[in-house]
Amino acid sequence: MAGYLLIASRDAFESRAVPDYFALAADLAAEGAAVTVFLVENGVLGARRSAAGKALEALTGSGVEVLADDFSLRERGIAIDALAGGVAPASIDIVLDHLAAGRKALWH
Amino acid sequence: MADKKTLTFALMDAPYENARTTTALRLIDAAVRRGYNVNVFAYEGAVAVASPTQKPHPNTVHGRDVAEENHPNPKDWVAAVIAEAERRGAKVDWVQCGLCVDERGVTELLPGTRRGTPGDFWTFAEQSDNTLVIPTR
Amino acid sequence: MAKVLNIVTSAYRGTLEEQDDTIIWLTHAMRGAGAEIDVLLQGSAVNYLVRGQDASGLRFGAWEQTQPPRVDDDLAKLVQKGAKLYAVREDLAERGIAEAPLMDGYEAIGRRDLARLLNGYERVWQW
């Protein structure tokens, strides 16, 4: 299975569709796919330890890798030690790694 | 390069509207720095990203003249990634959706970009290792 | 080439100016170029299935739109061309349109079944 890269650019506090997107990530993982969620732009606003961060912690618990774009974090003054459990900072190069490896890539 | 990849990106947003334009160019820049070939299908408002008539401006609020302000024009980012690709033996094939440029009056082409059709996007997708659509809302 | 699923989420975005939905239009154009592409409607785009959409009558001064968008017809033509058309069942229900008169030819799919649907495609493009 090729695996999935789900790029999440929307603010979890603004968009009702974000929980559905994360549920899709968990469902894909449950089907046996390697799944990475890459938070970028305002998508990282939900990466702090917070109500939205709890959802990300649950997501990592379901076998989904959750990464946050280091530039987007820095741009918004989000310190690495403020991130929700299981969320790791990453360079945007990780997107290229997964695209080059043929993962199915969605942007939301 | 033994492992030269080709990636296709579909862009939809007009410049200066949201973060997706800069993120898209960050991705394209990172790809060409790896020596990847990059195809871009600029659809809808994204055709203005490479519009060669963009001009920088001074900013009185910032207290800077036009040179000091060094205001970003995305067309310069596009030109820069095209040049970077050439330096690395790769290619950026940037296609402007023809109907989109006509209806918006953004018909002038930046050097290194060309006019095209959805058929080009499909050809890109067929010939690429992967395709990422960056949607608008 | 790969089988592609186009996911359409945003609805009525520039449709009056374009006289169509640009992603449904693009899907037609790419199928014309040989692509095997199906469509999944989710979010507000599930409203495209509703019968009776009427965007006619737009006027600005003496200017009158004579060819308003008919997105439901464009979707029906995609189905006639062999494309599969899916819509997220919960998105229909949440919007209160699950019981409305809807066009023929679509298949409702539950959110929890989306993962399996996506697994059936080599490429998934979310627009």
Coordinates of C-alpha atoms in Angstrom, one line a residue:
Chain A
M1 CA 0.0 0.0 0.0
A2 CA 1.4 3.4 -1.1
G3 CA 0.5 5.2 2.1
Y4 CA -1.0 8.7 2.5
L5 CA 0.2 12.2 3.2
L6 CA -2.6 14.4 4.5
I7 CA -1.6 18.0 4.5
A8 CA -3.7 20.0 7.0
S9 CA -3.6 23.7 6.5
R10 CA -6.9 24.8 8.2
D11 CA -7.2 26.2 11.7
A12 CA -8.9 23.5 13.8
F13 CA -10.6 26.2 15.8
E14 CA -12.3 27.6 12.7
S15 CA -13.1 24.7 10.4
R16 CA -15.7 22.0 11.3
A17 CA -14.2 19.9 8.6
V18 CA -10.9 19.4 10.4
P19 CA -12.1 16.6 12.7
D20 CA -13.5 14.8 9.7
Y21 CA -10.2 15.1 8.0
F22 CA -8.4 13.7 11.0
A23 CA -10.9 10.9 11.3
L24 CA -10.2 10.0 7.7
A25 CA -6.5 9.8 8.6
A26 CA -7.3 7.4 11.4
D27 CA -9.5 5.3 9.2
L28 CA -6.8 5.1 6.6
A29 CA -4.3 3.9 9.2
A30 CA -6.9 1.4 10.5
E31 CA -7.1 0.0 7.0
G32 CA -3.4 -0.7 7.2
A33 CA -1.9 2.3 5.4
A34 CA 1.1 4.3 6.6
V35 CA -0.4 7.8 7.2
T36 CA 1.3 11.1 7.9
V37 CA -0.6 14.2 8.8
F38 CA 1.5 17.3 8.0
L39 CA 0.2 20.5 9.7
V40 CA 1.1 23.7 7.8
E41 CA 0.0 27.3 7.8
N42 CA -2.8 27.9 10.2
G43 CA -3.1 24.1 10.6
V44 CA -0.3 24.4 13.2
L45 CA -2.5 26.6 15.5
G46 CA -4.1 23.4 16.8
A47 CA -0.8 21.8 17.5
R48 CA -0.3 23.3 20.9
R49 CA -1.4 21.5 24.0
S50 CA -5.0 22.5 23.9
A51 CA -8.5 21.1 23.1
A52 CA -7.4 20.7 19.5
G53 CA -4.0 19.3 20.5
K54 CA -5.9 16.5 22.4
A55 CA -7.4 15.5 19.1
L56 CA -3.9 15.2 17.6
E57 CA -2.7 13.2 20.6
A58 CA -5.6 10.8 19.9
L59 CA -4.6 10.7 16.3
T60 CA -1.0 9.7 17.1
G61 CA -2.4 7.1 19.4
S62 CA -4.3 5.6 16.4
G63 CA -1.1 5.1 14.5
V64 CA -0.9 8.3 12.5
E65 CA 2.3 10.2 12.4
V66 CA 1.6 13.9 13.0
L67 CA 4.2 16.5 12.0
A68 CA 4.1 20.2 12.1
D69 CA 5.9 22.5 9.6
D70 CA 8.8 24.1 11.4
F71 CA 8.5 27.4 9.5
S72 CA 4.7 27.7 10.2
L73 CA 5.4 27.0 13.9
R74 CA 8.2 29.6 14.1
E75 CA 6.1 32.1 12.1
R76 CA 3.3 31.8 14.7
G77 CA 5.7 31.8 17.8
I78 CA 4.8 28.2 18.7
A79 CA 7.6 26.7 20.7
I80 CA 8.5 23.1 20.2
D81 CA 8.0 22.4 23.9
A82 CA 4.4 23.8 23.6
L83 CA 3.4 21.1 21.1
A84 CA 0.8 18.5 22.0
G85 CA 2.1 15.0 22.8
G86 CA 3.2 13.1 19.8
V87 CA 3.4 16.1 17.4
A88 CA 6.8 16.6 16.1
P89 CA 8.3 19.5 14.1
A90 CA 9.5 18.8 10.6
S91 CA 10.9 20.5 7.6
I92 CA 8.7 20.9 4.5
D93 CA 11.2 18.5 2.9
I94 CA 9.2 15.7 4.5
V95 CA 6.4 16.5 2.0
L96 CA 8.8 16.0 -0.9
D97 CA 10.0 12.8 0.6
H98 CA 6.5 11.4 0.7
L99 CA 5.6 12.7 -2.7
A100 CA 8.7 11.2 -4.2
A101 CA 7.9 7.9 -2.5
G102 CA 4.5 7.9 -4.2
R103 CA 2.2 8.5 -1.3
K104 CA -1.3 9.6 -2.1
A105 CA -1.2 13.3 -1.1
L106 CA -4.3 15.3 -0.1
W107 CA -4.3 19.0 0.9
H108 CA -7.0 20.3 3.1
Chain B
M1 CA 21.0 12.2 -11.2
A2 CA 20.1 8.5 -10.7
D3 CA 17.0 9.3 -8.8
K4 CA 15.6 12.3 -10.6
K5 CA 12.0 12.6 -9.7
T6 CA 9.3 14.6 -11.4
L7 CA 6.5 16.2 -9.3
T8 CA 3.4 18.1 -10.5
F9 CA 1.7 20.8 -8.5
A10 CA -1.7 22.3 -9.3
L11 CA -2.1 25.8 -7.9
M12 CA -5.4 27.7 -7.7
D13 CA -5.0 30.7 -5.5
A14 CA -4.3 34.3 -6.6
P15 CA -1.2 35.8 -5.0
Y16 CA -1.4 38.0 -1.9
E17 CA -4.6 36.3 -0.7
N18 CA -3.5 33.5 1.7
A19 CA -0.5 31.4 2.8
R20 CA -1.0 28.7 0.1
T21 CA 0.9 30.7 -2.5
T22 CA 4.1 30.9 -0.4
T23 CA 3.8 27.3 0.8
A24 CA 3.5 26.2 -2.8
L25 CA 6.6 28.1 -3.8
R26 CA 8.4 26.7 -0.8
L27 CA 7.6 23.2 -1.9
I28 CA 8.6 24.0 -5.5
D29 CA 11.9 25.6 -4.3
A30 CA 12.7 22.6 -2.1
A31 CA 12.0 20.2 -5.1
V32 CA 14.2 22.0 -7.5
R33 CA 17.0 22.2 -4.9
R34 CA 16.9 18.4 -4.9
G35 CA 17.2 18.5 -8.7
Y36 CA 13.7 17.3 -9.3
N37 CA 11.8 18.3 -12.4
V38 CA 8.7 20.2 -11.4
N39 CA 5.5 20.8 -13.4
V40 CA 3.1 23.5 -12.4
F41 CA -0.5 23.9 -13.6
A42 CA -1.6 27.3 -12.6
Y43 CA -5.4 27.2 -12.6
E44 CA -7.9 30.0 -11.9
G45 CA -6.5 32.8 -9.8
A46 CA -3.1 31.2 -9.6
V47 CA -2.3 32.4 -13.1
A48 CA -1.6 35.8 -11.5
V49 CA 1.2 34.3 -9.4
A50 CA 3.5 34.4 -12.5
S51 CA 2.1 37.6 -14.0
P52 CA 5.1 39.6 -15.3
T53 CA 3.4 42.9 -14.8
Q54 CA 3.6 42.7 -10.9
K55 CA 5.5 45.7 -9.5
P56 CA 7.0 46.3 -6.0
H57 CA 5.9 49.3 -4.1
P58 CA 7.2 51.5 -1.3
N59 CA 5.5 51.3 2.1
T60 CA 4.9 54.5 4.0
V61 CA 3.5 52.7 7.0
H62 CA 6.8 50.8 7.2
G63 CA 8.7 54.0 6.5
R64 CA 10.6 52.4 3.6
D65 CA 11.1 53.4 0.0
V66 CA 10.7 50.9 -2.8
A67 CA 14.3 49.7 -2.6
E68 CA 14.3 49.4 1.2
E69 CA 10.9 47.7 1.3
N70 CA 12.0 45.1 -1.3
H71 CA 8.4 44.1 -1.6
P72 CA 7.9 40.5 -2.7
N73 CA 6.4 39.9 -6.1
P74 CA 5.6 36.2 -6.6
K75 CA 6.6 36.4 -10.2
D76 CA 10.2 36.9 -8.9
W77 CA 9.8 33.7 -6.8
V78 CA 8.7 31.9 -10.0
A79 CA 11.6 33.2 -12.0
A80 CA 14.0 32.3 -9.1
V81 CA 12.8 28.7 -9.0
I82 CA 13.0 28.4 -12.8
A83 CA 16.6 29.7 -12.6
E84 CA 17.5 27.4 -9.7
A85 CA 16.2 24.4 -11.6
E86 CA 18.4 25.3 -14.6
R87 CA 21.4 25.6 -12.4
R88 CA 20.8 22.1 -11.0
G89 CA 20.1 20.5 -14.4
A90 CA 16.4 20.2 -13.8
K91 CA 13.4 21.9 -15.3
V92 CA 10.3 23.8 -14.2
D93 CA 7.5 23.5 -16.7
W94 CA 5.1 26.2 -15.6
V95 CA 1.8 26.1 -17.5
Q96 CA -0.8 28.9 -17.3
C97 CA -4.3 27.8 -17.9
G98 CA -5.2 29.6 -21.1
L99 CA -8.9 30.1 -20.5
C100 CA -8.1 31.4 -17.0
V101 CA -5.6 34.0 -18.2
D102 CA -8.0 35.2 -20.9
E103 CA -10.9 35.7 -18.6
R104 CA -8.7 37.5 -16.1
G105 CA -6.8 39.6 -18.6
V106 CA -3.5 38.1 -17.3
T107 CA -2.2 37.0 -20.7
E108 CA 1.4 38.2 -20.6
L109 CA 3.8 35.4 -20.0
L110 CA 6.8 35.4 -17.7
P111 CA 9.8 34.0 -19.4
G112 CA 10.0 30.2 -18.8
T113 CA 6.2 29.9 -18.5
R114 CA 3.8 28.9 -21.2
R115 CA 0.1 28.9 -22.0
G116 CA -1.7 25.5 -21.8
T117 CA -4.8 23.5 -21.2
P118 CA -6.2 20.9 -18.7
G119 CA -4.8 18.4 -21.2
D120 CA -1.3 19.6 -20.1
F121 CA -2.3 19.0 -16.5
W122 CA -3.3 15.4 -17.3
T123 CA -0.1 14.8 -19.3
F124 CA 1.9 16.2 -16.4
A125 CA 0.1 13.8 -14.0
E126 CA 0.7 10.9 -16.3
Q127 CA 4.4 11.6 -16.6
S128 CA 5.1 12.5 -12.9
D129 CA 6.0 10.4 -9.9
N130 CA 3.3 12.2 -8.0
T131 CA 0.9 15.1 -8.2
L132 CA -0.2 17.5 -5.4
V133 CA -3.3 19.6 -5.8
I134 CA -3.3 22.7 -3.6
P135 CA -6.9 23.7 -3.6
T136 CA -8.5 27.1 -3.0
R137 CA -11.6 27.6 -0.9
Chain C
M1 CA -2.4 5.8 -16.1
A2 CA -3.6 6.0 -12.6
K3 CA -7.2 6.0 -11.7
V4 CA -8.0 9.3 -10.0
L5 CA -10.6 10.4 -7.5
N6 CA -11.4 14.2 -7.6
I7 CA -12.8 15.4 -4.3
V8 CA -14.9 18.5 -4.7
T9 CA -15.6 20.3 -1.4
S10 CA -16.2 24.0 -2.1
A11 CA -19.4 24.7 -3.9
Y12 CA -20.7 27.8 -5.8
R13 CA -17.2 29.2 -5.9
G14 CA -17.2 31.5 -8.9
T15 CA -19.8 29.4 -10.6
L16 CA -21.8 32.4 -11.9
E17 CA -18.8 34.0 -13.4
E18 CA -17.5 30.7 -14.8
Q19 CA -20.9 29.4 -15.8
D20 CA -19.9 26.1 -14.3
D21 CA -18.0 24.6 -11.3
T22 CA -14.4 24.8 -12.4
I23 CA -13.5 21.4 -11.0
I24 CA -16.4 19.6 -12.5
W25 CA -15.4 21.4 -15.8
L26 CA -11.8 20.3 -15.3
T27 CA -12.9 16.8 -14.7
H28 CA -14.8 16.8 -18.0
A29 CA -11.8 18.3 -19.8
M30 CA -9.4 15.7 -18.4
R31 CA -11.7 12.8 -19.1
G32 CA -11.7 14.2 -22.7
A33 CA -7.9 13.9 -22.6
G34 CA -8.2 10.3 -21.7
A35 CA -8.2 10.4 -17.9
E36 CA -10.1 7.9 -15.8
I37 CA -11.5 10.2 -13.1
D38 CA -14.4 9.8 -10.7
V39 CA -15.8 12.5 -8.4
L40 CA -16.6 12.6 -4.7
L41 CA -18.7 15.4 -3.5
Q42 CA -18.3 16.4 0.2
G43 CA -19.0 19.4 2.3
S44 CA -21.1 22.1 0.7
A45 CA -20.6 20.5 -2.7
V46 CA -23.1 17.8 -1.9
N47 CA -25.7 20.5 -2.6
Y48 CA -24.8 20.1 -6.3
L49 CA -27.0 17.0 -6.3
V50 CA -30.2 18.9 -5.5
R51 CA -32.8 19.1 -8.2
G52 CA -34.2 22.5 -9.1
Q53 CA -31.1 24.6 -8.9
D54 CA -31.8 27.7 -10.9
A55 CA -29.1 30.4 -11.3
S56 CA -30.9 32.2 -14.1
G57 CA -31.8 35.8 -14.2
L58 CA -28.6 37.5 -13.2
R59 CA -28.6 41.1 -14.6
F60 CA -26.3 44.1 -14.2
G61 CA -27.8 47.1 -15.8
A62 CA -28.4 46.1 -19.4
W63 CA -26.2 43.1 -19.2
E64 CA -28.0 39.7 -18.8
Q65 CA -26.5 36.3 -18.2
T66 CA -27.9 34.0 -20.9
Q67 CA -26.0 30.8 -20.0
P68 CA -26.2 30.4 -16.2
P69 CA -24.4 27.5 -14.6
R70 CA -26.1 24.1 -14.6
V71 CA -23.8 22.1 -12.4
D72 CA -26.3 19.3 -11.8
D73 CA -26.5 18.8 -15.6
D74 CA -22.7 18.9 -15.9
L75 CA -22.5 16.2 -13.2
A76 CA -25.2 14.1 -15.0
K77 CA -23.1 14.3 -18.2
L78 CA -20.1 13.1 -16.3
V79 CA -22.1 10.1 -15.1
Q80 CA -23.3 9.5 -18.7
K81 CA -19.6 9.5 -19.7
G82 CA -18.9 6.7 -17.3
A83 CA -17.6 8.5 -14.3
K84 CA -18.7 7.3 -10.9
L85 CA -20.2 10.0 -8.7
Y86 CA -20.1 9.7 -4.9
A87 CA -21.5 12.0 -2.2
V88 CA -20.8 11.8 1.5
R89 CA -24.0 10.6 3.2
E90 CA -23.5 12.5 6.5
D91 CA -22.9 15.8 4.6
L92 CA -26.2 15.3 2.9
A93 CA -28.0 14.5 6.1
E94 CA -26.4 17.3 8.2
R95 CA -27.5 19.8 5.6
G96 CA -31.1 18.5 5.6
I97 CA -31.0 17.6 2.0
A98 CA -30.9 13.8 2.2
E99 CA -34.6 13.7 1.7
A100 CA -34.7 16.4 -0.9
P101 CA -35.2 15.5 -4.6
L102 CA -31.7 14.7 -5.8
M103 CA -30.3 13.9 -9.2
D104 CA -30.0 10.3 -10.3
G105 CA -26.7 8.5 -10.8
Y106 CA -24.9 9.2 -7.5
E107 CA -23.9 6.8 -4.8
A108 CA -24.1 7.9 -1.2
I109 CA -21.1 6.8 0.9
G110 CA -20.6 7.0 4.6
R111 CA -17.6 9.0 6.1
R112 CA -16.3 5.8 7.7
D113 CA -16.2 4.1 4.3
L114 CA -14.1 6.9 2.6
A115 CA -10.8 5.2 3.5
R116 CA -11.8 2.1 1.6
L117 CA -13.0 4.3 -1.3
L118 CA -9.7 6.2 -1.4
N119 CA -7.8 2.9 -1.3
G120 CA -9.3 2.0 -4.7
Y121 CA -7.6 4.9 -6.5
E122 CA -4.0 5.5 -7.4
R123 CA -4.3 9.2 -7.0
V124 CA -6.7 11.3 -4.9
W125 CA -6.9 15.0 -5.6
Q126 CA -8.8 17.2 -3.1
W127 CA -9.9 20.4 -4.7

